[in-house]
Coordinates of C-alpha atoms in Angstrom, one line a residue:
M22 CA -170.5 -31.8 30.5
Y23 CA -167.2 -34.0 30.1
H24 CA -166.5 -35.9 27.3
P25 CA -163.0 -37.8 27.0
T26 CA -163.1 -38.3 22.9
V27 CA -163.4 -34.1 22.6
A28 CA -161.3 -33.7 25.1
R29 CA -158.3 -35.9 23.5
L30 CA -158.8 -34.0 20.4
T31 CA -159.2 -30.8 21.4
Y32 CA -155.6 -31.7 23.8
R33 CA -154.2 -33.2 20.5
A34 CA -154.8 -29.8 18.6
L35 CA -153.6 -27.5 21.0
L36 CA -150.1 -29.0 21.9
G37 CA -149.5 -29.7 18.1
R38 CA -146.3 -29.0 16.8
R39 CA -147.0 -24.9 15.9
R40 CA -148.6 -24.4 19.4
A41 CA -146.8 -26.3 21.4
A42 CA -143.6 -24.4 20.8
I43 CA -145.7 -21.4 21.7
L44 CA -146.5 -22.8 24.7
F45 CA -142.8 -24.1 25.8
A46 CA -141.2 -21.0 24.7
L47 CA -143.3 -18.3 27.0
P48 CA -142.9 -19.9 30.8
A49 CA -139.1 -20.5 29.3
L50 CA -138.8 -16.9 29.0
L51 CA -139.6 -16.2 32.1
L52 CA -137.6 -18.7 33.8
I53 CA -134.5 -17.7 31.7
I54 CA -135.6 -13.6 32.7
S55 CA -135.9 -14.9 36.6
A56 CA -132.9 -16.7 37.0
V57 CA -130.6 -13.9 35.2
I58 CA -132.6 -11.2 37.4
R59 CA -131.5 -13.5 40.2
V60 CA -128.0 -14.1 39.9
M61 CA -127.3 -10.5 39.0
T62 CA -129.4 -8.5 41.7
G63 CA -129.9 -11.7 44.1
A64 CA -132.9 -12.3 45.8
D65 CA -135.3 -9.2 45.5
D66 CA -139.6 -8.1 46.4
E67 CA -139.7 -5.7 44.6
T68 CA -138.0 -6.9 41.2
A69 CA -139.8 -10.2 42.1
T70 CA -143.5 -8.6 41.7
T71 CA -142.2 -6.3 38.6
V72 CA -140.8 -8.9 37.3
L73 CA -144.0 -11.2 38.0
G74 CA -146.7 -8.8 37.4
G75 CA -145.7 -7.0 34.3
F76 CA -144.2 -9.7 32.7
A77 CA -146.0 -13.1 33.9
L78 CA -149.5 -12.1 34.3
A79 CA -149.7 -9.5 32.5
T80 CA -148.2 -11.0 29.2
M81 CA -147.3 -14.3 29.1
V82 CA -151.2 -15.6 30.9
P83 CA -153.1 -13.4 27.9
L84 CA -151.0 -14.6 25.1
I85 CA -150.9 -18.3 26.5
G86 CA -154.6 -17.9 26.9
V87 CA -154.9 -16.5 23.2
V88 CA -153.3 -19.8 22.1
A89 CA -155.3 -22.4 24.0
G90 CA -158.7 -20.8 24.4
T91 CA -159.0 -20.0 20.8
G92 CA -156.6 -22.8 19.6
A93 CA -159.6 -25.1 21.6
I94 CA -162.5 -24.8 19.3
G95 CA -161.6 -22.0 15.9
P96 CA -159.3 -23.6 13.8
E97 CA -162.0 -26.3 14.2
I98 CA -164.7 -23.7 12.8
D99 CA -162.2 -22.4 10.1
D100 CA -161.5 -25.4 8.7
G101 CA -165.5 -27.0 8.6
S102 CA -164.4 -29.8 10.5
V103 CA -166.2 -29.2 13.4
V104 CA -169.4 -30.2 11.7
Y105 CA -168.1 -33.8 12.3
L106 CA -167.8 -33.2 15.3
L107 CA -171.4 -31.5 15.8
A108 CA -172.9 -34.9 13.6
K109 CA -172.1 -37.2 16.7
P110 CA -174.1 -37.6 19.3
I111 CA -172.8 -34.9 22.2
K112 CA -174.2 -32.5 23.2
R113 CA -173.3 -29.0 22.5
P114 CA -172.9 -27.4 26.2
T115 CA -170.8 -30.5 26.7
I116 CA -168.2 -30.3 23.6
V117 CA -167.7 -26.3 25.0
F118 CA -167.5 -27.2 28.7
T119 CA -164.9 -30.2 27.5
K120 CA -163.7 -27.9 25.7
L121 CA -162.7 -24.7 27.9
L122 CA -161.6 -27.5 30.8
V123 CA -158.6 -28.1 28.4
A124 CA -157.7 -24.9 27.8
I125 CA -157.9 -23.7 31.6
G126 CA -156.0 -26.9 31.8
V127 CA -153.7 -26.0 29.1
T128 CA -153.6 -22.2 30.0
V129 CA -153.1 -23.4 34.4
A130 CA -150.0 -25.4 33.2
F131 CA -148.2 -23.7 30.8
S132 CA -148.5 -20.0 32.8
A133 CA -149.8 -20.3 36.8
I134 CA -147.0 -22.9 36.9
P135 CA -144.4 -21.6 35.6
T136 CA -145.0 -18.3 37.7
L137 CA -144.7 -20.1 40.3
V138 CA -141.3 -21.7 40.0
A139 CA -140.4 -17.8 38.6
G140 CA -141.0 -16.5 41.6
F141 CA -138.9 -19.1 43.7
I142 CA -136.3 -18.5 41.9
L143 CA -136.7 -14.5 42.1
N144 CA -137.7 -14.2 46.2
G145 CA -137.6 -17.8 47.6
N146 CA -141.8 -16.4 48.0
S147 CA -141.1 -13.9 50.2
Q148 CA -143.8 -12.3 51.8
Q149 CA -146.1 -14.9 50.2
I150 CA -145.4 -13.0 46.4
A151 CA -144.2 -16.8 44.3
V152 CA -147.5 -17.9 45.5
A153 CA -150.1 -15.1 45.5
Y154 CA -148.9 -14.0 42.0
A155 CA -148.9 -17.9 40.8
V156 CA -153.3 -18.5 42.2
A157 CA -153.9 -15.4 40.0
A158 CA -152.6 -16.3 37.1
A159 CA -154.2 -19.8 37.3
V160 CA -157.4 -17.5 38.3
A161 CA -157.0 -15.5 35.1
S162 CA -156.6 -18.5 33.2
I163 CA -159.9 -19.5 33.6
A164 CA -162.0 -15.8 33.1
Y165 CA -159.0 -16.2 29.9
S166 CA -159.9 -19.2 28.2
A167 CA -163.3 -18.6 28.6
V168 CA -163.3 -15.5 27.0
F169 CA -161.4 -16.8 24.1
L170 CA -162.8 -20.0 23.6
L171 CA -166.0 -17.6 23.0
L172 CA -164.0 -15.6 20.5
G173 CA -162.9 -18.4 18.7
T174 CA -166.9 -19.3 18.3
V175 CA -167.8 -16.1 17.0
T176 CA -165.0 -14.7 14.9
R177 CA -162.8 -16.4 12.3
H178 CA -160.4 -13.4 13.6
A179 CA -160.5 -14.8 17.2
V180 CA -156.7 -14.7 17.7
V181 CA -156.4 -11.1 16.2
A182 CA -159.3 -10.3 18.3
G183 CA -157.8 -11.8 21.6
L184 CA -154.3 -10.5 20.9
V185 CA -155.5 -7.2 20.4
Y186 CA -157.2 -6.9 23.8
A187 CA -154.1 -8.6 25.8
L188 CA -151.8 -6.7 24.3
V189 CA -153.3 -3.3 23.2
W190 CA -156.7 -3.2 26.2
E191 CA -155.0 -5.6 29.3
T192 CA -151.4 -4.4 28.8
L193 CA -151.2 -0.4 27.0
F194 CA -154.7 0.4 28.5
G195 CA -154.6 -0.7 31.8
S196 CA -151.3 0.4 32.5
L197 CA -152.5 4.2 31.0
I198 CA -156.3 4.8 31.6
P199 CA -157.4 4.3 35.4
G200 CA -160.9 3.9 34.3
A201 CA -159.6 0.4 31.8
R202 CA -158.3 -1.2 34.8
T203 CA -161.6 -1.8 36.1
L204 CA -162.7 -3.8 33.6
S205 CA -159.0 -5.9 33.1
V206 CA -159.0 -9.8 33.9
Q207 CA -155.0 -9.0 35.1
Q208 CA -156.3 -6.7 37.9
W209 CA -159.7 -9.0 38.8
S210 CA -156.8 -10.9 39.3
L211 CA -154.2 -8.5 40.8
A212 CA -157.4 -8.7 44.1
L213 CA -156.8 -12.0 44.9
A214 CA -152.7 -11.9 45.1
Q215 CA -153.2 -8.9 47.0
K216 CA -154.9 -10.5 49.6
I217 CA -152.3 -13.5 49.6
G218 CA -148.9 -11.4 49.6
A219 CA -148.1 -9.6 52.6
E220 CA -149.4 -6.2 53.1
G221 CA -148.7 -4.2 50.9
A222 CA -146.5 -6.1 48.8
I223 CA -149.1 -6.4 46.2
S224 CA -151.8 -4.1 44.9
S225 CA -154.8 -4.2 42.8
D226 CA -157.7 -0.7 41.2
V227 CA -160.4 -3.6 42.1
G228 CA -161.7 -4.6 45.2
L229 CA -162.1 -8.3 45.9
P230 CA -165.5 -9.0 46.5
L231 CA -166.2 -7.1 42.5
A232 CA -163.4 -8.8 41.3
L233 CA -164.6 -12.3 42.2
V234 CA -168.0 -11.5 40.9
L235 CA -166.4 -10.1 37.6
L236 CA -164.3 -13.2 37.5
I237 CA -167.8 -15.7 38.1
G238 CA -169.5 -13.7 35.7
V239 CA -167.7 -13.2 32.8
T240 CA -166.5 -16.8 32.9
V241 CA -170.3 -18.2 33.1
A242 CA -171.7 -15.8 30.4
A243 CA -168.8 -16.6 28.1
T244 CA -169.0 -20.0 28.5
W245 CA -172.7 -19.9 28.3
Y246 CA -172.8 -18.1 24.9
A247 CA -170.2 -19.6 23.5
G248 CA -172.7 -22.8 23.7
L249 CA -175.3 -20.5 22.4
K250 CA -173.0 -19.6 19.3
L251 CA -172.3 -23.3 18.6
R252 CA -175.8 -24.4 18.7
T253 CA -177.1 -21.5 16.6
L254 CA -173.6 -22.6 13.8
T255 CA -175.1 -26.4 14.1
L256 CA -178.4 -25.9 12.6
A257 CA -176.8 -22.9 10.2
G258 CA -175.4 -26.2 9.1
E259 CA -177.9 -28.3 8.9
E260 CA -180.4 -26.0 7.2

């Protein structure tokens, strides 16, 4: 289910100059903001929760997921170079799964790790806030990568669709409409953070059992459907 050559090509595409600039800029901004806040206000748990929840988990993680998830396969479909990959004797599920693993690895590296570091900067991991949000970022990275990889296979406007979901649904509707929070990757991952953090430090609108079911279900369904769409694309190309 893992193909080293596909992985190497995907890493090269994701870490190219343009995408790498975005991938490095967001974590750097988080760390700078965290350092400035720590110097100005000192260690404060509420401030740490606000920064890690409001910027890191709600904005940075989904945006990096968009870049990594759609970039893992979307550009190859857009420019037609995916045909050369599909012509190789590689199973389609292997291609999708390999690209998903790469997207997850990149998203976790550029979101969960900076979130952990930022948490230690902000309050030294008081009440396990840094670890809780880092774990939430890692779990959210898996679901986001699968969803945005799927978008890369079903539409040529995957980046736009991903940004609409990340910024409009997750950030805007998720903060204003209570019912929308149930269908939010952010809230699902927050349920896990709530379990890890000290009592009362972090809250989520979704219970942990339901959150885990939804995280696993969305990840598996998106991966499966992406493989199905890639198989359909192959048949269309052969025709």
